[in-house]
Amino acid sequence: MRRLAGGKSRECNRRTPTASKAARRAVQAVRRRRHGRRRFLIESRRMIVCVRQLTLWRLAIPMRRAFEHATASRSQAEPLVVQAELSNGAVGFGETHPRPYVSGESTDSAIADIRDRLAPHISTVRGTCFPEALEAIDALPLTLEHARACTAARAGVELALIDAFARGFGRPIDEVAGWLGLPGLGTTDGLPKVRFSGVIGGDDPARVMSSVRKMRCFGLRDFKLKVGDANDDSRLRAALSALGERSLRLGRRTLRLDANGGWSLEDARRRLADWAGLPVVSVEQPLPRGTESEWHRLRAVSPVGLMADESLVTPGDAEILLRHRVCDGFNIRLSKNGGLMPALRLAGLGKRHGIAIQLGCMVGETSILSAVGRWFLSMVPGVRFAEGSFGRFLLRDDLIRPAIRFGYGGGWTAPRGPGWGIQVDAAALERLSETRPIRLRM
């Protein structure tokens, strides 16, 4: 037998054809499996996620005491909660409070707008990543036919979708500010934090004094008093007495007023002239919505700054107020202004024009909107005043355990994810629901 240079026979060095083919097939099979796994992971990351279903929950939550102001009195909260379910199983929640005297919407009209007018837009919301989803969510309309506002309806939907897609893609909520790309907005870590305010309703003077004293015992420093009726003067004097004028003048505490559009131009002029020299920071919505052309006449003689609330619903409203230079502050409310992204845009617009920013709230907000409000505060530096996060101070029940509320002195902590950083109690949703939920398949 012929031997090769190493002493081995030619036959010993050969592989049998059958063994060689089997080995190659085995190697190829392993490579295909590895490639398949890699491809599956890549494709799963690129999977298009869409909205599968919306559920609308109409709730009724008793309040611990009635709350009154110039245009309404309320003894129970009536939030509309929106639940969004995505094709990948993620679920998110939003909340809104439609009010006819705020945006012209009612709970019935908001439900109808979501079902009949926003649903076609919602069905197009999809994406392979969080930024793509945000782009689609941002396209939801703020107004409908004849420039009719649908900001409350939009807010509930937008907040539910942001929560769901943030959870579905595992992304933090504060990426919303980065995606909007607005100068001056972003993380507020390390910056001084605004504290939550105490809000005093349209009560008689004795109850005003009692409310202020209780809030002072809890360490609150900033206060807002509802005015706009015949008892304004006595109510204001009671608040000043309970707060201490010296502390107000030294800046240890602050007091601002909110007329909720309850004055005429002449009433406002007379009231503010009578109160000239008193330690009041600002007056919110002194005149009714629709009278913005008269604001410049009031601002010319007002000893305090004017803050827009009901006159600030849509971006178009903001442009009008800024163009005519008739206000010094924006009261931004997530439910009123269409959700988180429109609210952030209004804050950015106001800051660019030197306008003071206040985060307002709707009476009766649950912990869903309280959590979103804290996300807003964590993304907008320099907010002057903040309202909300009352939790069980105001409501007898809530959707979150424990309910979100501010701490001693109005302090608060920034939320953490996933989504809004809360877990809604399904049993509480069922228990507090006023009617059967409305389910909309997309």
Short mmCIF file of N, CA and C in Angstrom, two decimals, residues 327-424:
data_model
loop_
_atom_site.label_atom_id
_atom_site.label_comp_id
_atom_site.label_asym_id
_atom_site.label_seq_id
_atom_site.Cartn_x
_atom_site.Cartn_y
_atom_site.Cartn_z
N CYS A 327 -51.97 89.06 28.44
CA CYS A 327 -51.86 88.28 29.67
C CYS A 327 -50.40 88.09 30.04
N ASP A 328 -50.20 87.75 31.31
CA ASP A 328 -48.86 87.55 31.85
C ASP A 328 -48.57 86.09 32.18
N GLY A 329 -49.61 85.26 32.16
CA GLY A 329 -49.43 83.86 32.53
C GLY A 329 -50.38 82.95 31.80
N PHE A 330 -49.95 81.70 31.61
CA PHE A 330 -50.78 80.64 31.02
C PHE A 330 -51.10 79.62 32.12
N ASN A 331 -52.39 79.35 32.32
CA ASN A 331 -52.77 78.23 33.17
C ASN A 331 -53.03 77.03 32.25
N ILE A 332 -52.11 76.09 32.25
CA ILE A 332 -52.18 74.93 31.36
C ILE A 332 -52.77 73.76 32.12
N ARG A 333 -53.82 73.18 31.55
CA ARG A 333 -54.45 72.01 32.16
C ARG A 333 -54.46 70.89 31.12
N LEU A 334 -53.99 69.73 31.52
CA LEU A 334 -53.82 68.62 30.58
C LEU A 334 -55.13 68.23 29.92
N SER A 335 -56.20 68.17 30.69
CA SER A 335 -57.50 67.79 30.14
C SER A 335 -58.05 68.88 29.24
N LYS A 336 -57.91 70.12 29.65
CA LYS A 336 -58.44 71.25 28.88
C LYS A 336 -57.69 71.45 27.57
N ASN A 337 -56.38 71.26 27.59
CA ASN A 337 -55.55 71.64 26.44
C ASN A 337 -55.21 70.51 25.49
N GLY A 338 -55.79 69.33 25.66
CA GLY A 338 -55.64 68.29 24.65
C GLY A 338 -54.65 67.20 24.95
N GLY A 339 -54.07 67.20 26.16
CA GLY A 339 -53.14 66.13 26.50
C GLY A 339 -51.74 66.64 26.76
N LEU A 340 -50.79 65.71 26.86
CA LEU A 340 -49.43 66.05 27.25
C LEU A 340 -48.68 66.82 26.18
N MET A 341 -48.73 66.38 24.93
CA MET A 341 -47.93 67.04 23.89
C MET A 341 -48.42 68.45 23.60
N PRO A 342 -49.72 68.71 23.46
CA PRO A 342 -50.16 70.10 23.30
C PRO A 342 -49.82 70.96 24.52
N ALA A 343 -49.89 70.37 25.73
CA ALA A 343 -49.55 71.13 26.93
C ALA A 343 -48.08 71.52 26.94
N LEU A 344 -47.21 70.59 26.54
CA LEU A 344 -45.78 70.90 26.46
C LEU A 344 -45.51 71.98 25.42
N ARG A 345 -46.21 71.93 24.31
CA ARG A 345 -46.03 72.96 23.28
C ARG A 345 -46.47 74.33 23.79
N LEU A 346 -47.59 74.38 24.51
CA LEU A 346 -48.05 75.66 25.07
C LEU A 346 -47.03 76.19 26.07
N ALA A 347 -46.47 75.30 26.89
CA ALA A 347 -45.46 75.74 27.85
C ALA A 347 -44.24 76.29 27.14
N GLY A 348 -43.78 75.60 26.10
CA GLY A 348 -42.63 76.09 25.35
C GLY A 348 -42.91 77.43 24.69
N LEU A 349 -44.11 77.58 24.13
CA LEU A 349 -44.48 78.84 23.49
C LEU A 349 -44.52 79.97 24.50
N GLY A 350 -45.14 79.70 25.65
CA GLY A 350 -45.21 80.73 26.68
C GLY A 350 -43.85 81.14 27.19
N LYS A 351 -42.98 80.17 27.43
CA LYS A 351 -41.65 80.48 27.96
C LYS A 351 -40.85 81.33 26.97
N ARG A 352 -41.02 81.06 25.68
CA ARG A 352 -40.29 81.85 24.67
C ARG A 352 -40.76 83.30 24.66
N HIS A 353 -41.97 83.55 25.12
CA HIS A 353 -42.51 84.92 25.14
C HIS A 353 -42.51 85.53 26.54
N GLY A 354 -41.80 84.91 27.47
CA GLY A 354 -41.71 85.47 28.81
C GLY A 354 -42.98 85.34 29.63
N ILE A 355 -43.82 84.36 29.30
CA ILE A 355 -45.08 84.15 30.00
C ILE A 355 -44.86 83.17 31.16
N ALA A 356 -45.41 83.48 32.33
CA ALA A 356 -45.33 82.57 33.47
C ALA A 356 -46.20 81.34 33.20
N ILE A 357 -45.71 80.18 33.61
CA ILE A 357 -46.42 78.92 33.38
C ILE A 357 -46.95 78.38 34.70
N GLN A 358 -48.23 78.06 34.69
CA GLN A 358 -48.86 77.40 35.83
C GLN A 358 -49.47 76.09 35.35
N LEU A 359 -49.20 75.00 36.07
CA LEU A 359 -49.90 73.75 35.81
C LEU A 359 -51.18 73.76 36.62
N GLY A 360 -52.32 73.81 35.94
CA GLY A 360 -53.60 73.76 36.62
C GLY A 360 -54.15 72.35 36.63
N CYS A 361 -55.33 72.20 37.20
CA CYS A 361 -55.97 70.89 37.23
C CYS A 361 -57.48 71.08 37.19
N MET A 362 -58.18 70.00 36.89
CA MET A 362 -59.63 69.98 36.95
C MET A 362 -60.04 69.44 38.32
N VAL A 363 -61.10 70.00 38.87
CA VAL A 363 -61.59 69.50 40.16
C VAL A 363 -61.98 68.03 40.00
N GLY A 364 -61.44 67.17 40.87
CA GLY A 364 -61.81 65.77 40.85
C GLY A 364 -60.90 64.86 40.06
N GLU A 365 -59.69 65.31 39.75
CA GLU A 365 -58.76 64.44 39.02
C GLU A 365 -58.36 63.24 39.87
N THR A 366 -58.28 62.07 39.24
CA THR A 366 -57.77 60.89 39.92
C THR A 366 -56.25 60.85 39.80
N SER A 367 -55.67 59.77 40.31
CA SER A 367 -54.21 59.64 40.28
C SER A 367 -53.65 59.47 38.88
N ILE A 368 -54.50 59.14 37.90
CA ILE A 368 -53.99 59.05 36.52
C ILE A 368 -53.49 60.41 36.07
N LEU A 369 -54.36 61.43 36.15
CA LEU A 369 -53.94 62.77 35.74
C LEU A 369 -52.92 63.36 36.71
N SER A 370 -52.97 62.98 37.98
CA SER A 370 -51.94 63.45 38.91
C SER A 370 -50.56 62.96 38.48
N ALA A 371 -50.48 61.71 38.04
CA ALA A 371 -49.19 61.17 37.57
C ALA A 371 -48.73 61.90 36.31
N VAL A 372 -49.65 62.13 35.37
CA VAL A 372 -49.26 62.83 34.14
C VAL A 372 -48.81 64.25 34.45
N GLY A 373 -49.51 64.91 35.39
CA GLY A 373 -49.10 66.25 35.79
C GLY A 373 -47.68 66.29 36.31
N ARG A 374 -47.28 65.28 37.05
CA ARG A 374 -45.91 65.24 37.56
C ARG A 374 -44.90 65.00 36.43
N TRP A 375 -45.29 64.21 35.43
CA TRP A 375 -44.41 64.08 34.26
C TRP A 375 -44.25 65.43 33.58
N PHE A 376 -45.34 66.19 33.45
CA PHE A 376 -45.26 67.52 32.86
C PHE A 376 -44.27 68.38 33.65
N LEU A 377 -44.40 68.40 34.97
CA LEU A 377 -43.51 69.21 35.80
C LEU A 377 -42.06 68.75 35.69
N SER A 378 -41.85 67.46 35.49
CA SER A 378 -40.48 66.95 35.38
C SER A 378 -39.84 67.27 34.04
N MET A 379 -40.65 67.74 33.07
CA MET A 379 -40.12 68.07 31.75
C MET A 379 -40.13 69.56 31.44
N VAL A 380 -40.75 70.37 32.30
CA VAL A 380 -40.85 71.81 32.05
C VAL A 380 -40.17 72.56 33.19
N PRO A 381 -38.94 73.04 32.99
CA PRO A 381 -38.27 73.80 34.04
C PRO A 381 -38.96 75.14 34.28
N GLY A 382 -38.89 75.61 35.52
CA GLY A 382 -39.33 76.96 35.82
C GLY A 382 -40.82 77.17 35.89
N VAL A 383 -41.62 76.11 36.09
CA VAL A 383 -43.06 76.30 36.28
C VAL A 383 -43.26 77.12 37.56
N ARG A 384 -44.10 78.17 37.45
CA ARG A 384 -44.24 79.10 38.59
C ARG A 384 -45.14 78.54 39.68
N PHE A 385 -46.28 77.98 39.30
CA PHE A 385 -47.21 77.41 40.28
C PHE A 385 -47.72 76.07 39.75
N ALA A 386 -48.13 75.21 40.68
CA ALA A 386 -48.67 73.90 40.29
C ALA A 386 -49.88 73.58 41.15
N GLU A 387 -50.88 73.00 40.51
CA GLU A 387 -52.10 72.56 41.20
C GLU A 387 -52.36 71.10 40.85
N GLY A 388 -53.06 70.41 41.72
CA GLY A 388 -53.38 69.01 41.48
C GLY A 388 -52.74 68.11 42.51
N SER A 389 -52.71 66.80 42.22
CA SER A 389 -52.18 65.79 43.14
C SER A 389 -52.88 65.84 44.50
N PHE A 390 -54.19 66.13 44.51
CA PHE A 390 -54.93 66.19 45.77
C PHE A 390 -55.26 64.79 46.29
N GLY A 391 -55.42 63.83 45.38
CA GLY A 391 -55.66 62.46 45.81
C GLY A 391 -56.83 62.33 46.77
N ARG A 392 -56.61 61.60 47.86
CA ARG A 392 -57.67 61.34 48.83
C ARG A 392 -57.93 62.54 49.75
N PHE A 393 -57.15 63.63 49.61
CA PHE A 393 -57.52 64.85 50.30
C PHE A 393 -58.90 65.32 49.82
N LEU A 394 -59.18 65.09 48.54
CA LEU A 394 -60.42 65.58 47.94
C LEU A 394 -61.39 64.45 47.61
N LEU A 395 -60.89 63.34 47.10
CA LEU A 395 -61.74 62.23 46.66
C LEU A 395 -61.87 61.17 47.76
N ARG A 396 -63.04 60.55 47.82
CA ARG A 396 -63.26 59.46 48.77
C ARG A 396 -62.71 58.13 48.26
N ASP A 397 -62.42 58.05 47.00
CA ASP A 397 -61.90 56.82 46.41
C ASP A 397 -61.00 57.20 45.25
N ASP A 398 -60.23 56.25 44.76
CA ASP A 398 -59.31 56.51 43.65
C ASP A 398 -59.09 55.21 42.89
N LEU A 399 -58.42 55.35 41.74
CA LEU A 399 -58.15 54.19 40.89
C LEU A 399 -56.80 53.56 41.16
N ILE A 400 -56.00 54.18 42.01
CA ILE A 400 -54.64 53.73 42.28
C ILE A 400 -54.51 53.48 43.78
N ARG A 401 -53.75 52.47 44.15
CA ARG A 401 -53.45 52.18 45.55
C ARG A 401 -51.93 52.18 45.74
N PRO A 402 -51.39 53.07 46.59
CA PRO A 402 -52.08 54.19 47.22
C PRO A 402 -52.27 55.33 46.24
N ALA A 403 -53.23 56.20 46.52
CA ALA A 403 -53.50 57.33 45.64
C ALA A 403 -52.31 58.30 45.65
N ILE A 404 -52.11 58.94 44.51
CA ILE A 404 -51.04 59.93 44.40
C ILE A 404 -51.52 61.26 44.97
N ARG A 405 -50.78 61.80 45.91
CA ARG A 405 -51.11 63.12 46.44
C ARG A 405 -49.81 63.80 46.88
N PHE A 406 -49.85 65.12 46.97
CA PHE A 406 -48.63 65.83 47.35
C PHE A 406 -48.34 65.59 48.83
N GLY A 407 -47.07 65.81 49.18
CA GLY A 407 -46.64 65.60 50.55
C GLY A 407 -46.63 66.90 51.34
N TYR A 408 -46.01 66.85 52.50
CA TYR A 408 -45.96 68.02 53.37
C TYR A 408 -45.31 69.19 52.63
N GLY A 409 -45.91 70.35 52.77
CA GLY A 409 -45.39 71.54 52.11
C GLY A 409 -45.64 71.58 50.62
N GLY A 410 -46.48 70.66 50.11
CA GLY A 410 -46.73 70.62 48.67
C GLY A 410 -45.64 69.92 47.89
N GLY A 411 -44.76 69.19 48.60
CA GLY A 411 -43.67 68.50 47.92
C GLY A 411 -44.14 67.28 47.14
N TRP A 412 -43.31 66.82 46.23
CA TRP A 412 -43.67 65.68 45.38
C TRP A 412 -42.41 65.03 44.86
N THR A 413 -42.55 63.81 44.40
CA THR A 413 -41.45 63.09 43.79
C THR A 413 -41.77 62.82 42.33
N ALA A 414 -40.73 62.80 41.51
CA ALA A 414 -40.92 62.54 40.08
C ALA A 414 -41.34 61.08 39.88
N PRO A 415 -42.25 60.83 38.95
CA PRO A 415 -42.69 59.45 38.70
C PRO A 415 -41.62 58.64 37.97
N ARG A 416 -41.77 57.35 38.01
CA ARG A 416 -40.90 56.43 37.29
C ARG A 416 -41.76 55.43 36.53
N GLY A 417 -41.26 54.96 35.39
CA GLY A 417 -42.03 54.07 34.53
C GLY A 417 -42.25 52.71 35.12
N PRO A 418 -42.84 51.78 34.36
CA PRO A 418 -43.21 51.94 32.94
C PRO A 418 -44.43 52.83 32.74
N GLY A 419 -44.51 53.43 31.57
CA GLY A 419 -45.63 54.32 31.27
C GLY A 419 -45.69 55.46 32.26
N TRP A 420 -46.90 55.75 32.74
CA TRP A 420 -47.08 56.83 33.71
C TRP A 420 -46.51 56.45 35.08
N GLY A 421 -46.12 55.20 35.25
CA GLY A 421 -45.57 54.78 36.53
C GLY A 421 -46.63 54.40 37.55
N ILE A 422 -47.83 54.07 37.08
CA ILE A 422 -48.93 53.70 37.97
C ILE A 422 -49.54 52.39 37.49
N GLN A 423 -50.27 51.73 38.37
CA GLN A 423 -51.02 50.54 38.01
C GLN A 423 -52.48 50.77 38.40
N VAL A 424 -53.35 50.84 37.40
CA VAL A 424 -54.77 51.10 37.65
C VAL A 424 -55.42 49.83 38.21
#
